Amino acid sequence: VIRRSGRVSAATRQRVLDSIEALGYRPNSLARDLVRRRANTIGVLVGDLANTFYAELAKLFEVRASDAEYTMIVCNTDGDPGLELGRVETLLERGVSGVVMLQFSGHGPVLDQLSAARVPVVVVSCWEERTDCVAVDDHAGMAAAVEHLYDLGHRRIAHVTGPLLEESTRASRYAGFERAMRAHGLEPQRLDAATWEGGDPGAARQLRELVRQPGGITAFAAGNDIMAVRLIDALEGEGLLVPRDVSVVGFDGIELAGYARIGLTTVSQPRSALAAHGLALLTERMRPQPVVGPPRHVQIAPQLVVRHSTAPPGRG
Amino acid sequence: VIRRSGRVSAATRQRVLDSIEALGYRPNSLARDLVRRRANTIGVLVGDLANTFYAELAKLFEVRASDAEYTMIVCNTDGDPGLELGRVETLLERGVSGVVMLQFSGHGPVLDQLSAARVPVVVVSCWEERTDCVAVDDHAGMAAAVEHLYDLGHRRIAHVTGPLLEESTRASRYAGFERAMRAHGLEPQRLDAATWEGGDPGAARQLRELVRQPGGITAFAAGNDIMAVRLIDALEGEGLLVPRDVSVVGFDGIELAGYARIGLTTVSQPRSALAAHGLALLTERMRPQPVVGPPRHVQIAPQLVVRHSTAPPGRG
DNA sequence: GTGAAAGCGCTAACAG
DNA sequence: CTGTTAGCGCTTTCAC
């Protein structure tokens, strides 16, 4: 009788409170959720929780969600659309109030299931037209990276992408890179990290040649920080020095990249802003009188953080 | 009528299957859980999800848990016993089948609540006598670190601890360090990372003096990898070179420490083994006919990974 | 084999 | 302000 709905006298209130204490009573969410047909739960889908960028985001969501009396279910999808759909199905069975996708395959049926069940969803950190979404402006971010390298004097810049990045993000970051390059009349180049990460020494050597050859690449703009750090490993494994021989810029702004030993120049995504806006968009659609209407998109400005993985090109 | 319990004819079965398809029926876990008085859910408490060591563990648990048809609720406790108790309370209201603690304050009431509700719990990655527990042998790990440094010729070795490490782990790692040092007739020293991480330049300088002074420290054994990496940052910020002037060993074996730029020598904890044994202990107690009996403890052997943050001492 | 019935612990709606 | 009542969608038990 006393669950925060005020119409009760102080005396009865106390009597009940005492009994709660005496009997060790604990309310049963299972029953409450059943009658409300909705659990006080939000589901978070993440591609790879071991990637610190997503882990940090997940943590921010957990903290905010539990402040708002929600518990957080986490599902790891490994970026697999099939798994993703399965997990969403499970979340729906569990009656989640809302779903946060920290990574989204773009697979349509996932959104169909969600909207059929009238469960709001927000996609965070990658752009998605069809739903509420909050993400960093990938174009602006890559433009800032290219601009920084251009100002240092670099003209032959390659974009590095790879399987660690999901499809839509990969595409928009490359698009941003390409546009920024062309704006300077430069020819965009693209490399796939998978080639030298396979452990094939030939591929690593090839990477070196790309830099060493006359008119070779002088700077790399990687699709994310992890790829940037691995790229530095690969380059230095081949005897090239960063930033002396070649510059590297990352994307995300993960903490590891900030340690002095690495000192990665990067385009940082403001994580708390992503989490704050993401949860705001979601809760607005979870209220008793939810906000309705077409997908809303929040674009957040990324921030270039200059450290010491970039420098003017050494050899014209 | 058809939820995996065979007493039904093939014809009816098919009829039901068709209807499921036609009506877009989705089973409702909320109702099932209510009648079973237990949700197919396991709660995971983690001190800091942004710490990649715990994020990786959480991921491993999620993958294994969802294979076993469980969904995972994640709670971040920030190492605060009050929050921890609150989250456990919430998990109990939600009727979780079991609880995994990736970090445990050691606070008794938490265990009392859990056992009163007859919800099994397993503590993973830190030692806990009172419950099922799987953890690395901290003593052996620190002993391996000390042994490695000793073999390189180090005699004045300091242990670095700090608030990033929870109480019980901190204690047992230091105990392991102390014992290993004394076994060699060496005097153990202990430093708190908090002193120089406060941003106080005086403290950083003091750290340098500890190394530079005649008969100063030649090697550090840190309580975990993050502290080790930050220590390297602090040392190198003071003009000391690792490993030329001073060696550093970490503990955990997080991925970041493996990148060439950092190359931290560390005592690695086998994460999949922790997760596998942890979930095994838990599920054995979650079965319809659960394993009963006193707390069971699994101790896992850590592995020394030698990279290039350690070398023979440079100066006496 | 199959259908009917009871009830898990709660909330909401209403009568006192 | 307080007590009573009717389900939420499922599982389990029991009669058919």
XYZ file of C-alpha atoms (C1' of nucleotides) in Angstrom:
664
model
C 0.000 0.000 0.000
C 2.930 2.301 0.493
C 4.889 2.526 -2.691
C 5.413 6.234 -3.096
C 1.762 7.109 -3.745
C 0.895 9.522 -1.006
C -2.746 8.928 0.011
C -2.079 7.377 3.369
C -1.920 8.567 6.937
C 1.312 8.857 8.817
C 0.194 6.299 11.388
C -0.610 3.533 8.937
C 2.505 4.387 7.041
C 4.626 3.761 10.084
C 2.779 0.592 10.928
C 3.475 -0.773 7.469
C 7.077 0.324 7.522
C 7.525 -1.566 10.773
C 6.052 -4.718 9.342
C 8.286 -4.454 6.307
C 11.230 -4.346 8.609
C 9.946 -7.097 10.863
C 9.082 -9.573 8.145
C 12.050 -8.812 5.954
C 9.644 -8.049 3.189
C 11.038 -7.335 -0.210
C 8.835 -6.106 -3.056
C 8.714 -8.450 -6.013
C 9.484 -6.709 -9.277
C 8.493 -9.775 -11.190
C 4.862 -9.409 -10.144
C 4.829 -5.655 -10.557
C 6.317 -5.901 -14.000
C 3.802 -8.506 -15.009
C 0.821 -6.353 -14.170
C 2.430 -3.264 -15.679
C 3.462 -5.345 -18.652
C 6.770 -3.589 -18.662
C 9.922 -4.071 -16.647
C 11.908 -1.225 -15.193
C 14.731 -2.342 -17.315
C 16.626 -1.026 -20.249
C 18.499 -3.268 -22.617
C 21.873 -2.257 -23.918
C 23.259 -3.918 -27.003
C 26.942 -3.581 -27.517
C 29.120 -4.982 -30.247
C 32.163 -5.628 -28.141
C 32.180 -4.906 -24.450
C 35.909 -5.538 -24.351
C 36.434 -2.426 -26.464
C 36.986 0.209 -23.823
C 35.120 2.812 -25.790
C 31.901 0.809 -25.503
C 32.642 -0.327 -21.989
C 32.960 3.285 -20.910
C 29.699 4.161 -22.622
C 27.999 1.175 -21.033
C 29.203 2.294 -17.649
C 27.887 5.805 -18.153
C 24.532 4.370 -19.124
C 24.452 2.085 -16.150
C 25.121 4.922 -13.755
C 22.462 7.154 -15.281
C 19.981 4.347 -15.672
C 20.249 3.201 -12.094
C 19.823 6.788 -10.942
C 16.524 6.677 -12.778
C 15.592 3.374 -11.083
C 16.225 1.267 -14.114
C 18.365 -1.794 -14.220
C 20.491 -2.487 -17.231
C 20.621 -5.679 -19.222
C 23.724 -5.936 -21.342
C 23.977 -8.014 -24.488
C 27.103 -8.524 -26.496
C 26.402 -8.991 -30.208
C 29.902 -9.354 -31.651
C 28.538 -7.223 -34.456
C 26.598 -10.215 -35.779
C 23.152 -9.212 -37.092
C 21.757 -12.647 -36.305
C 22.836 -12.524 -32.678
C 21.644 -8.961 -32.525
C 18.135 -9.909 -33.592
C 18.108 -12.791 -31.149
C 19.105 -10.595 -28.259
C 16.514 -7.988 -29.121
C 13.938 -10.773 -29.154
C 15.040 -11.805 -25.673
C 14.896 -8.233 -24.444
C 11.370 -7.936 -25.791
C 10.327 -11.128 -24.009
C 11.728 -9.629 -20.854
C 9.588 -6.561 -21.361
C 12.329 -3.966 -21.384
C 11.156 -0.359 -21.311
C 13.689 0.719 -23.858
C 16.710 -0.353 -25.829
C 20.026 1.360 -26.316
C 22.126 0.212 -29.209
C 25.759 1.064 -28.794
C 26.341 -0.629 -32.072
C 23.826 -1.406 -34.733
C 24.162 -3.677 -37.717
C 21.583 -1.643 -39.586
C 19.484 -4.768 -40.001
C 15.873 -3.681 -40.650
C 13.963 -6.508 -38.917
C 15.525 -5.509 -35.618
C 13.842 -2.126 -35.839
C 10.602 -3.727 -37.032
C 10.405 -6.002 -34.003
C 11.110 -3.134 -31.699
C 8.513 -0.843 -33.181
C 5.925 -3.624 -33.383
C 6.411 -4.133 -29.662
C 6.261 -0.349 -29.203
C 9.551 -0.374 -27.370
C 11.553 2.789 -27.909
C 15.106 2.521 -29.101
C 18.006 4.897 -29.395
C 21.130 4.245 -31.396
C 24.188 5.778 -29.806
C 27.573 6.521 -31.322
C 26.711 5.533 -34.843
C 24.420 7.300 -37.205
C 21.026 5.841 -37.943
C 18.315 7.712 -39.811
C 15.449 5.372 -38.979
C 15.471 5.777 -35.208
C 16.311 8.244 -32.500
C 20.021 8.562 -32.571
C 22.853 10.446 -30.978
C 26.269 10.367 -32.510
C 29.326 12.361 -33.139
C 29.582 14.111 -36.476
C 31.898 11.704 -38.248
C 32.357 14.006 -41.195
C 33.388 16.922 -39.034
C 35.655 14.655 -37.016
C 37.498 13.251 -39.988
C 37.641 16.741 -41.457
C 39.336 17.957 -38.279
C 41.837 15.110 -38.513
C 42.626 15.838 -42.149
C 42.822 19.548 -41.450
C 45.295 18.960 -38.655
C 47.495 16.797 -40.862
C 47.183 19.222 -43.749
C 48.251 22.121 -41.564
C 51.305 20.126 -40.520
C 52.196 19.835 -44.194
C 50.959 16.341 -45.020
C 49.555 15.802 -48.494
C 49.619 12.037 -48.983
C 47.266 10.764 -46.337
C 45.656 7.343 -46.137
C 42.551 6.351 -44.244
C 42.793 3.093 -42.341
C 39.675 1.097 -41.765
C 38.967 -2.454 -40.723
C 36.564 -5.005 -39.370
C 36.708 -3.556 -35.869
C 34.475 -0.792 -37.088
C 30.881 -1.426 -37.881
C 29.603 -0.859 -41.357
C 27.779 2.440 -41.108
C 30.444 4.122 -39.012
C 33.138 2.882 -41.297
C 31.297 4.295 -44.275
C 30.621 7.695 -42.792
C 34.120 8.133 -41.451
C 35.567 7.267 -44.791
C 33.112 9.592 -46.494
C 34.182 12.391 -44.166
C 37.800 11.634 -44.910
C 37.231 11.576 -48.629
C 35.307 14.811 -48.653
C 37.918 16.604 -46.560
C 40.717 15.356 -48.791
C 38.969 16.411 -51.951
C 38.250 19.813 -50.471
C 42.006 20.265 -50.485
C 42.350 18.787 -53.944
C 44.036 15.686 -52.500
C 43.521 12.127 -53.591
C 42.031 9.975 -50.795
C 43.560 6.563 -50.221
C 42.109 3.766 -48.177
C 43.759 0.790 -46.494
C 42.300 -2.155 -44.650
C 43.920 -2.983 -41.325
C 43.016 -6.635 -41.835
C 45.805 -7.024 -44.361
C 48.691 -6.514 -41.949
C 46.920 -7.741 -38.857
C 46.649 -11.199 -40.295
C 50.195 -11.741 -39.100
C 51.464 -12.058 -42.636
C 54.985 -10.600 -42.693
C 54.627 -9.827 -46.393
C 51.684 -7.574 -45.692
C 53.584 -5.751 -42.964
C 56.481 -5.210 -45.310
C 54.085 -3.913 -47.913
C 52.825 -1.413 -45.363
C 56.380 -0.232 -44.869
C 56.876 0.192 -48.587
C 53.757 2.317 -48.795
C 55.538 4.772 -46.544
C 59.137 4.351 -47.698
C 58.604 4.509 -51.418
C 59.188 7.839 -53.115
C 55.997 9.826 -52.931
C 54.802 7.477 -50.204
C 52.206 8.047 -47.552
C 53.243 10.472 -44.812
C 50.241 10.228 -42.550
C 47.428 7.867 -41.574
C 43.983 8.758 -40.328
C 42.624 5.644 -38.657
C 38.971 4.759 -38.267
C 39.344 4.355 -34.517
C 41.915 4.474 -31.753
C 42.427 0.745 -31.451
C 43.287 0.502 -35.117
C 45.568 3.518 -34.748
C 47.461 1.949 -31.862
C 47.787 -1.323 -33.717
C 48.898 0.542 -36.792
C 51.630 2.228 -34.772
C 52.672 -1.213 -33.544
C 52.794 -2.515 -37.095
C 54.711 0.494 -38.401
C 57.231 0.479 -35.612
C 57.598 -3.253 -35.983
C 58.816 -2.469 -39.474
C 61.357 0.024 -38.241
C 59.405 3.178 -38.970
C 59.092 5.754 -36.239
C 55.925 7.612 -35.342
C 55.750 10.579 -35.731
C 59.234 11.009 -37.207
C 58.671 8.937 -40.330
C 54.932 8.955 -40.416
C 52.076 10.528 -38.481
C 49.005 8.740 -37.133
C 45.656 10.128 -36.004
C 43.015 8.056 -34.242
C 39.315 8.431 -33.574
C 37.321 7.926 -30.319
C 39.573 9.292 -27.613
C 39.869 6.166 -25.495
C 41.797 6.555 -22.305
C 44.589 4.196 -23.228
C 45.555 6.450 -26.107
C 46.206 9.282 -23.690
C 49.016 7.635 -21.766
C 52.329 9.271 -22.480
C 53.859 6.149 -23.935
C 51.289 6.198 -26.689
C 50.260 9.827 -26.874
C 47.914 9.381 -29.769
C 46.558 12.428 -31.513
C 42.903 11.645 -31.924
C 39.411 12.856 -32.639
C 37.687 12.417 -29.329
C 34.023 11.572 -28.870
C 32.513 13.162 -25.757
C 31.222 10.059 -24.042
C 29.156 11.640 -21.314
C 27.341 13.789 -23.820
C 26.554 10.705 -25.881
C 25.233 8.894 -22.839
C 23.308 11.861 -21.476
C 21.548 12.681 -24.729
C 20.998 9.039 -25.500
C 19.236 8.329 -22.252
C 17.285 11.583 -22.514
C 15.931 10.674 -25.940
C 15.015 7.255 -24.662
C 13.299 8.281 -21.442
C 11.215 10.838 -23.284
C 9.743 7.965 -25.228
C 9.360 5.720 -22.183
C 7.204 8.066 -20.125
C 3.516 7.322 -19.548
C 2.715 10.052 -22.060
C 5.606 9.445 -24.380
C 6.956 11.878 -26.873
C 5.781 10.679 -30.259
C 6.847 11.617 -33.714
C 9.558 10.969 -36.219
C 13.116 9.944 -35.337
C 15.124 12.645 -33.676
C 18.834 12.976 -34.228
C 21.409 14.621 -32.038
C 24.762 15.329 -33.516
C 27.628 15.984 -31.176
C 30.772 17.840 -32.084
C 33.929 15.752 -31.768
C 37.096 17.254 -30.379
C 40.537 17.034 -31.857
C 43.077 16.156 -29.172
C 46.609 16.793 -30.359
C 49.295 14.694 -28.712
C 52.555 13.441 -30.102
C 51.717 10.895 -32.761
C 51.573 13.650 -35.367
C 54.304 15.970 -36.618
C 55.298 17.641 -39.870
C 56.331 15.138 -42.531
C 60.008 14.315 -42.379
C 60.799 13.704 -45.990
C 58.724 15.827 -48.389
C 1.495 -25.859 -24.353
C 4.651 -26.354 -26.361
C 7.594 -25.124 -24.411
C 10.038 -27.981 -24.766
C 8.012 -30.461 -22.725
C 7.177 -33.288 -25.074
C 3.714 -34.615 -24.088
C 1.902 -33.440 -27.195
C 1.048 -34.872 -30.584
C 2.809 -33.809 -33.720
C -0.400 -32.471 -35.241
C -1.277 -30.156 -32.373
C 2.315 -29.152 -32.161
C 2.282 -27.981 -35.736
C -1.025 -26.219 -35.281
C 0.373 -24.271 -32.361
C 3.584 -23.475 -34.182
C 1.538 -22.060 -37.045
C -0.495 -19.881 -34.743
C 2.632 -18.597 -33.068
C 3.869 -17.533 -36.431
C 0.531 -16.111 -37.547
C -0.169 -14.070 -34.457
C 3.382 -12.942 -33.895
C 3.199 -14.459 -30.451
C 6.092 -13.862 -28.132
C 6.361 -15.684 -24.801
C 6.296 -13.384 -21.821
C 9.190 -13.983 -19.469
C 7.646 -11.677 -16.918
C 4.743 -14.052 -16.325
C 6.889 -17.154 -16.425
C 9.335 -15.691 -13.989
C 6.537 -14.705 -11.642
C 5.183 -18.204 -11.367
C 8.641 -19.718 -11.139
C 9.577 -17.025 -8.668
C 12.918 -16.771 -10.334
C 14.077 -14.967 -13.460
C 16.431 -16.483 -15.993
C 18.799 -13.751 -15.180
C 22.147 -13.444 -13.552
C 23.329 -10.247 -11.964
C 26.884 -9.117 -12.376
C 28.330 -6.577 -9.998
C 31.396 -4.808 -11.176
C 33.412 -2.108 -9.479
C 34.365 -0.214 -12.577
C 33.170 -1.307 -15.970
C 35.496 1.210 -17.575
C 38.447 -0.822 -16.320
C 39.142 -3.064 -19.294
C 40.022 -5.976 -17.076
C 36.503 -6.084 -15.681
C 34.915 -5.192 -18.992
C 36.612 -8.183 -20.569
C 35.457 -10.434 -17.764
C 31.936 -9.072 -18.039
C 31.954 -9.813 -21.734
C 33.100 -13.366 -21.189
C 30.311 -13.845 -18.684
C 27.732 -12.385 -21.007
C 28.718 -14.700 -23.801
C 28.647 -17.777 -21.609
C 25.501 -16.729 -19.796
C 23.540 -16.118 -22.945
C 24.653 -19.484 -24.274
C 22.983 -20.918 -21.200
C 19.820 -18.896 -21.884
C 20.444 -16.390 -19.166
C 20.410 -12.674 -19.577
C 22.880 -10.556 -17.726
C 22.110 -7.557 -15.563
C 25.139 -5.397 -14.980
C 25.562 -3.118 -12.001
C 28.427 -0.740 -11.475
C 29.270 -0.232 -7.811
C 32.231 2.135 -7.963
C 33.595 -0.001 -5.168
C 31.149 1.630 -2.758
C 29.769 -0.878 -0.230
C 26.553 1.135 0.119
C 25.858 1.128 -3.587
C 26.832 -2.509 -3.693
C 24.252 -3.462 -1.109
C 21.621 -1.399 -2.888
C 22.279 -3.074 -6.189
C 22.170 -6.514 -4.656
C 18.830 -5.576 -3.144
C 17.570 -4.589 -6.585
C 18.846 -7.806 -8.092
C 17.038 -9.774 -5.413
C 13.791 -7.903 -6.116
C 14.243 -8.803 -9.733
C 14.550 -12.447 -8.778
C 17.945 -13.156 -10.293
C 18.992 -16.798 -10.329
C 22.506 -15.991 -9.317
C 24.977 -13.210 -8.708
C 28.524 -12.808 -9.925
C 30.672 -10.329 -8.099
C 33.592 -9.151 -10.146
C 34.524 -7.001 -7.233
C 33.400 -7.343 -3.678
C 33.719 -4.880 -0.855
C 33.728 -7.709 1.654
C 30.731 -6.158 3.346
C 28.968 -8.891 5.322
C 25.311 -7.800 4.995
C 25.572 -8.253 1.245
C 26.257 -11.938 1.710
C 23.569 -12.190 4.371
C 20.898 -10.800 2.062
C 21.963 -13.128 -0.678
C 21.939 -16.219 1.456
C 18.650 -15.256 3.130
C 17.127 -15.086 -0.330
C 18.834 -18.355 -1.182
C 20.433 -16.828 -4.234
C 23.825 -18.315 -5.055
C 26.771 -16.039 -5.497
C 30.269 -16.422 -6.792
C 33.053 -13.937 -6.253
C 35.409 -13.776 -9.194
C 38.922 -12.369 -9.400
C 39.266 -11.549 -5.740
C 39.586 -13.950 -2.891
C 36.655 -14.448 -0.580
C 36.478 -17.205 2.009
C 32.793 -16.912 2.817
C 31.409 -17.753 -0.620
C 32.173 -19.707 -3.739
C 35.070 -17.970 -5.324
C 37.461 -18.243 -8.208
C 40.553 -16.130 -8.290
C 44.115 -16.046 -9.308
C 46.667 -16.940 -6.685
C 47.814 -13.444 -5.754
C 50.670 -14.723 -3.634
C 52.059 -16.851 -6.416
C 51.609 -14.011 -8.874
C 53.455 -11.477 -6.802
C 56.080 -14.081 -6.042
C 56.610 -14.590 -9.771
C 56.972 -10.847 -10.241
C 59.480 -10.542 -7.417
C 61.346 -13.611 -8.631
C 61.626 -12.143 -12.104
C 62.983 -8.861 -10.770
C 65.301 -10.672 -8.396
C 66.701 -12.778 -11.197
C 67.382 -9.620 -13.166
C 69.439 -8.405 -10.229
C 67.021 -6.071 -8.467
C 67.206 -5.937 -4.700
C 65.416 -2.714 -3.775
C 61.902 -3.273 -4.971
C 58.790 -1.335 -3.977
C 55.205 -2.440 -4.205
C 52.806 0.159 -5.575
C 49.221 0.041 -4.482
C 46.327 2.461 -4.624
C 42.627 3.106 -4.457
C 42.035 1.506 -7.853
C 42.414 -1.829 -6.185
C 39.836 -3.129 -3.844
C 40.704 -3.851 -0.289
C 41.050 -7.607 -0.172
C 42.988 -7.833 -3.415
C 45.248 -5.040 -2.346
C 45.958 -6.828 0.899
C 46.664 -10.209 -0.592
C 48.874 -8.871 -3.350
C 50.866 -6.923 -0.863
C 51.088 -9.952 1.385
C 52.385 -11.997 -1.536
C 54.908 -9.320 -2.308
C 56.048 -9.081 1.266
C 56.436 -12.797 1.652
C 58.392 -13.144 -1.573
C 60.703 -10.313 -0.603
C 61.360 -11.715 2.834
C 62.040 -15.114 1.328
C 65.013 -13.450 -0.319
C 65.937 -11.581 2.824
C 64.861 -8.287 1.257
C 63.038 -5.456 2.932
C 59.603 -4.859 1.386
C 58.609 -1.282 0.688
C 55.171 -0.003 -0.112
C 54.030 3.132 -1.945
C 50.593 4.543 -2.578
C 49.888 5.670 -6.130
C 47.482 8.268 -4.794
C 50.374 10.452 -3.653
C 51.701 11.279 -7.113
C 48.438 10.942 -8.960
C 46.979 13.854 -7.071
C 48.726 16.058 -9.590
C 51.006 17.483 -6.938
C 54.371 18.186 -8.557
C 56.098 17.831 -5.219
C 54.880 14.264 -4.915
C 56.093 13.428 -8.403
C 59.491 14.849 -7.601
C 59.558 12.806 -4.436
C 58.909 9.724 -6.520
C 61.912 10.594 -8.631
C 64.098 10.996 -5.573
C 63.079 7.572 -4.354
C 64.741 6.207 -7.464
C 67.608 8.664 -7.923
C 68.896 8.732 -4.393
C 71.858 6.522 -3.561
C 70.541 3.109 -2.653
C 67.212 4.059 -4.239
C 64.528 1.813 -5.610
C 65.412 0.014 -8.821
C 62.134 -1.716 -9.543
C 58.422 -1.412 -8.888
C 55.867 -4.184 -8.653
C 52.479 -2.546 -9.143
C 49.196 -3.854 -7.811
C 47.648 -3.806 -11.270
C 48.396 -2.870 -14.863
C 46.615 0.452 -14.846
C 48.664 1.604 -11.893
C 51.786 0.295 -13.598
C 51.090 2.238 -16.769
C 50.331 5.385 -14.812
C 53.462 4.845 -12.797
C 55.490 4.665 -15.985
C 53.868 7.912 -17.061
C 54.749 9.525 -13.766
C 58.332 8.243 -13.816
C 58.965 9.256 -17.385
C 57.361 12.609 -16.713
C 60.162 13.065 -14.212
C 62.817 12.224 -16.732
C 63.417 8.645 -15.672
C 63.428 5.977 -18.339
C 61.755 2.585 -18.044
C 63.400 0.097 -18.023
C 66.785 1.824 -18.253
C 66.597 3.652 -14.938
C 63.926 1.621 -13.265
C 61.884 -1.505 -13.996
C 58.120 -1.869 -13.659
C 55.971 -4.986 -13.419
C 52.177 -4.921 -13.604
C 49.416 -7.323 -12.654
C 46.330 -8.413 -14.659
C 47.558 -8.678 -18.215
C 45.169 -6.210 -19.811
C 45.416 -5.914 -23.546
C 46.534 -2.325 -23.574
C 49.678 -3.268 -21.718
C 50.653 -5.591 -24.539
C 50.983 -2.966 -27.242
C 54.574 -2.444 -28.233
C 54.638 1.184 -27.170
C 53.940 0.111 -23.617
C 55.231 -3.442 -23.503
C 54.530 -3.948 -19.852
C 55.944 -6.993 -18.124
C 53.046 -8.263 -16.104
C 51.479 -11.063 -14.142
C 48.572 -12.072 -16.314
C 45.274 -13.429 -15.034
C 43.708 -15.987 -17.381
C 40.355 -14.334 -17.932
C 38.533 -17.126 -19.708
C 39.440 -19.546 -16.974
C 38.098 -17.130 -14.379
C 34.843 -16.744 -16.279
C 34.467 -20.433 -17.063
C 35.031 -21.626 -13.529
C 32.999 -18.773 -12.122
C 29.940 -19.581 -14.154
C 30.377 -23.286 -13.522
C 30.377 -22.808 -9.762
C 27.331 -20.614 -10.042
C 25.246 -22.827 -12.309
C 25.907 -25.829 -10.107
C 24.135 -23.951 -7.353
C 21.336 -22.716 -9.611
C 20.140 -26.100 -10.814
C 16.801 -27.533 -9.642
C 18.769 -29.906 -7.417
C 21.535 -27.533 -6.513
C 24.899 -28.505 -5.212
C 24.879 -27.670 -1.542
C 27.658 -27.443 0.949
C 30.345 -25.108 2.120
C 31.997 -22.459 -0.057
C 34.194 -23.863 -2.784
C 37.294 -22.061 -3.928
C 39.115 -22.340 -7.201
C 42.560 -20.922 -7.431
C 44.006 -20.239 -10.835
C 47.664 -19.954 -11.631
C 48.704 -16.558 -12.962
C 51.206 -16.277 -15.778
C 54.209 -14.020 -15.890
C 54.442 -12.277 -19.252
C 57.838 -10.737 -19.783
C 57.947 -7.762 -22.097
C 60.247 -4.785 -22.079
C 59.389 -2.757 -19.016
C 61.879 -4.764 -16.995
C 65.642 -5.058 -17.351
C 68.659 -5.472 -15.100
C 69.171 -2.486 -12.814
C 71.352 0.195 -14.384
C 73.160 1.610 -11.419
C 74.087 -0.575 -8.478
C -2.890 -36.899 -24.932
C -5.575 -32.751 -23.920
C -8.475 -29.120 -21.655
C -9.752 -26.625 -17.400
C -8.581 -24.442 -13.150
C -5.800 -22.391 -9.591
C -2.689 -19.048 -8.312
C 2.430 -16.698 -8.453
C 2.628 -11.166 -5.919
C 1.449 -7.273 -7.429
C -1.345 -2.861 -9.196
C -5.379 -0.364 -10.320
C -9.964 0.578 -9.839
C -13.548 0.951 -6.989
C -16.591 0.709 -2.902
C -16.830 1.689 1.746
C -8.282 7.716 3.546
C -8.767 2.477 3.676
C -10.224 -2.409 2.441
C -11.701 -5.376 -1.240
C -11.545 -7.177 -5.876
C -10.069 -8.506 -10.496
C -6.840 -9.784 -13.350
C -1.487 -9.437 -15.730
C 0.306 -14.375 -18.782
C 2.208 -18.016 -17.473
C 3.130 -22.953 -15.156
C 1.468 -26.747 -12.672
C -1.852 -29.965 -11.275
C -5.583 -32.550 -11.977
C -9.620 -34.461 -14.327
C -11.080 -35.983 -18.626
